[in-house]
């Protein structure tokens, strides 16, 4: 293989002057301004335009190479891509960051300042969307032919403000000032039918044919975002669909009456891609959401088929050898009946032949076991929006039920459980079952999660197809999550083990030899301290609160959800505060607890927990009695660009979900890679992180998956803990008073209520004592500077497994069967 070493980049004919000239040229010719008038925003745009010239050159070469080599490609369907900012990443991946930094400096401009001008592309909620972003980075880096397909949301995840301690949601209009990275492709527009009715006809041979007469048609306009692989050779495309009105309205359908409610049928086409649903780990069940899912899946399938036909004509024989589609969760699962519709109704293939193609095209990644996150659509809703798809889903199910009857004759319970259609007062289409039946591979995202997918979520499917269910543990790109976000640590690593670790993360192992080296420890911890000083300034900027960089920086950054248990962290903070009030000499190293989290706007308790964190912060941060031992910081508007500032400065990584609830987690990987020590439960990828770093270099506590299940099965009573643990009782009782909410007694009572009368479904009280003791161990460990440094270095050194490059190679090997295709 030709290697993508950064050394080869330096041989490219770029130099500072070429870059400088390109930036100035764009300042003049694209932006109509000049060096004296330009503000930071103009400089940022001109720099992006200069970079984009190089990027587009590689896009062209990549597409030519893929075309000439007639390659098989993976098509990654995802309703979310949480990309963050692109400038710094693209520059690093092209190997042009330092040259550009110098070029700008000579123009009197700080690259760090102008990078702050870029809006995050926040087209995702959290881990699932960020995984898609890391995966397309790795696919390009590893020279695999791949396209990401998703939605071009006009408004990404809402911008969070905090007012009087409470979350306020504001629209995220990320494209108001333009997006220099995207290219509009009106020549590849697609038309997508919706609503209407299905006509049954007979062909010349008397065979039944179905024709869908849609009630309206919307247009899909593609925007392409180049995805630059590290080394700057392969540049793949992320194609995002924007909806547009087509002007088409079927008056026959309207006049036929009965089928159609004119008001409802007239799709407000442009609203389809207006806004990202802000729910993480819950399904919305809204009509517009199903339309979004169908819209981008159908546009993408048409795009794939158009490209396939250009090379292969109407012959479908090579389809499954050229195309594999990965479904990122069930959000795009409607693509399964859509492909069946195209093959059966349009291409006139026999059902069996169409099904064979379908089930060799799709693979499905399961991301959750939480019942509230498993997608189900009312049959009545699908009937209205996608009448032909509903018929196809019923036929898929009818044929599958015959297979189930063969395996478990007369077992109606089994049929009920495996049916795509859930009976009940409102019949539902179960997208999880449809995805498993319609795919050739199904994977979970960490070992423990995949084993639960096999044992508890889909045990019967696992019996029917013992080789279909598998595991691919998640990963993160070490380019964005170490080289780009933590340049000082990256350079220290370069100096000690060479510069190719971003492509071969296992090489970080070589740092093991330095873990006890005093000089290296000093350098490593000095960088951590410097990063903490930088974050201290950012905290002051964002919250007007002063914190001490010598304190322990204890970080919990992730979506706000009961299963992630930010409230367990909060209870422990309250317990420490309680201890300090009872005993001002209580020994603890000063600690800054840093939170970043958005709550779904409709998730009341999650918003109450944000309010709780902010009110406890208000009280604790301003209480002179505790002598600055505890600071609590809630950073507003947590997003990728904020994560990139917090992660390099973290000492402690909070990964404290209820065992069995966090499918994998990826924040855990980012933090450990940057030398933070994890305090965590045996959940998701924490288990594999513990295996890699060694149990002596991580603080594991709490109930296991089996113990949580036993509590659920044998009856769990949170009052037992409330009654027997006096400290726990005291801090929970605070929540009924106005101690943290002056003048508003009980404003935080909903948190206590959920943990007691509410049954504490996430076992917060059951884990409190173990968590509290593990936190005491963290405190003690931090007191021993040498040991802490060694542990932190070993975390960085042993994270090789969690590169998304490894995850992608596993997908290629187990599922996608792709060949690398080199470029230039
Ligand atoms: C990595 C990441 C996540 C996922 O974090 P978890 O701790 O795995 O839930 C969410 N949001 C952003 C912005 C991220 O970068």
mmCIF file of N, CA and C in Angstrom, residues 86 90 137 145 154 205 233 320 349 382 386 391 434 463 488 504 662 684 712 723 791:
data_model
loop_
_atom_site.group_PDB
_atom_site.id
_atom_site.type_symbol
_atom_site.label_atom_id
_atom_site.label_comp_id
_atom_site.label_asym_id
_atom_site.label_seq_id
_atom_site.Cartn_x
_atom_site.Cartn_y
_atom_site.Cartn_z
ATOM 1 N N UNK A 86 -15.058 22.581 10.075
ATOM 2 C CA UNK A 86 -14.277 21.842 9.086
ATOM 3 C C UNK A 86 -12.917 22.460 8.763
ATOM 4 N N UNK A 90 -9.792 20.100 7.944
ATOM 5 C CA UNK A 90 -9.394 19.973 6.545
ATOM 6 C C UNK A 90 -7.932 20.368 6.365
ATOM 7 N N UNK A 137 -14.769 10.214 8.073
ATOM 8 C CA UNK A 137 -13.359 10.639 8.127
ATOM 9 C C UNK A 137 -12.435 9.437 7.925
ATOM 10 N N UNK A 145 -13.941 3.676 -1.052
ATOM 11 C CA UNK A 145 -15.011 4.391 -1.752
ATOM 12 C C UNK A 145 -16.273 4.416 -0.872
ATOM 13 N N UNK A 154 -31.904 22.918 7.569
ATOM 14 C CA UNK A 154 -31.675 24.369 7.578
ATOM 15 C C UNK A 154 -31.291 24.819 8.992
ATOM 16 N N UNK A 205 -50.413 -10.617 -19.084
ATOM 17 C CA UNK A 205 -50.510 -12.018 -18.686
ATOM 18 C C UNK A 205 -51.427 -12.239 -17.496
ATOM 19 N N UNK A 233 -5.365 12.624 0.195
ATOM 20 C CA UNK A 233 -5.522 11.970 -1.108
ATOM 21 C C UNK A 233 -6.991 11.703 -1.416
ATOM 22 N N UNK A 320 -25.716 -5.887 -6.151
ATOM 23 C CA UNK A 320 -25.245 -6.189 -4.789
ATOM 24 C C UNK A 320 -23.730 -6.338 -4.722
ATOM 25 N N UNK A 349 -39.184 -6.759 -11.414
ATOM 26 C CA UNK A 349 -38.532 -8.006 -10.991
ATOM 27 C C UNK A 349 -39.538 -8.847 -10.197
ATOM 28 N N UNK A 382 -48.385 5.465 8.205
ATOM 29 C CA UNK A 382 -47.657 4.949 7.041
ATOM 30 C C UNK A 382 -48.625 4.801 5.863
ATOM 31 N N UNK A 386 -47.267 6.800 2.862
ATOM 32 C CA UNK A 386 -46.582 5.867 1.972
ATOM 33 C C UNK A 386 -47.449 4.621 1.759
ATOM 34 N N UNK A 391 -48.174 -1.643 1.964
ATOM 35 C CA UNK A 391 -48.498 -2.929 1.337
ATOM 36 C C UNK A 391 -47.258 -3.825 1.268
ATOM 37 N N UNK A 434 -38.209 -4.857 11.115
ATOM 38 C CA UNK A 434 -38.082 -4.705 9.665
ATOM 39 C C UNK A 434 -36.604 -4.635 9.267
ATOM 40 N N UNK A 463 -31.451 -16.768 16.857
ATOM 41 C CA UNK A 463 -31.616 -18.216 16.669
ATOM 42 C C UNK A 463 -31.823 -18.554 15.191
ATOM 43 N N UNK A 488 -0.584 20.536 21.419
ATOM 44 C CA UNK A 488 0.624 20.421 22.261
ATOM 45 C C UNK A 488 0.922 18.961 22.580
ATOM 46 N N UNK A 504 -1.932 5.100 12.720
ATOM 47 C CA UNK A 504 -1.658 3.789 13.329
ATOM 48 C C UNK A 504 -1.697 3.992 14.837
ATOM 49 N N UNK A 662 -26.073 2.438 28.247
ATOM 50 C CA UNK A 662 -25.271 3.186 27.270
ATOM 51 C C UNK A 662 -24.702 2.169 26.285
ATOM 52 N N UNK A 684 -21.286 -0.262 28.272
ATOM 53 C CA UNK A 684 -20.837 0.138 26.938
ATOM 54 C C UNK A 684 -19.354 -0.120 26.735
ATOM 55 N N UNK A 712 -34.207 -5.239 38.956
ATOM 56 C CA UNK A 712 -35.461 -5.037 38.233
ATOM 57 C C UNK A 712 -36.395 -6.223 38.419
ATOM 58 N N UNK A 723 -33.621 5.765 53.523
ATOM 59 C CA UNK A 723 -33.830 5.612 54.959
ATOM 60 C C UNK A 723 -32.547 5.251 55.702
ATOM 61 N N UNK A 791 -0.715 7.128 35.333
ATOM 62 C CA UNK A 791 -2.031 6.609 34.934
ATOM 63 C C UNK A 791 -2.557 7.348 33.701
#
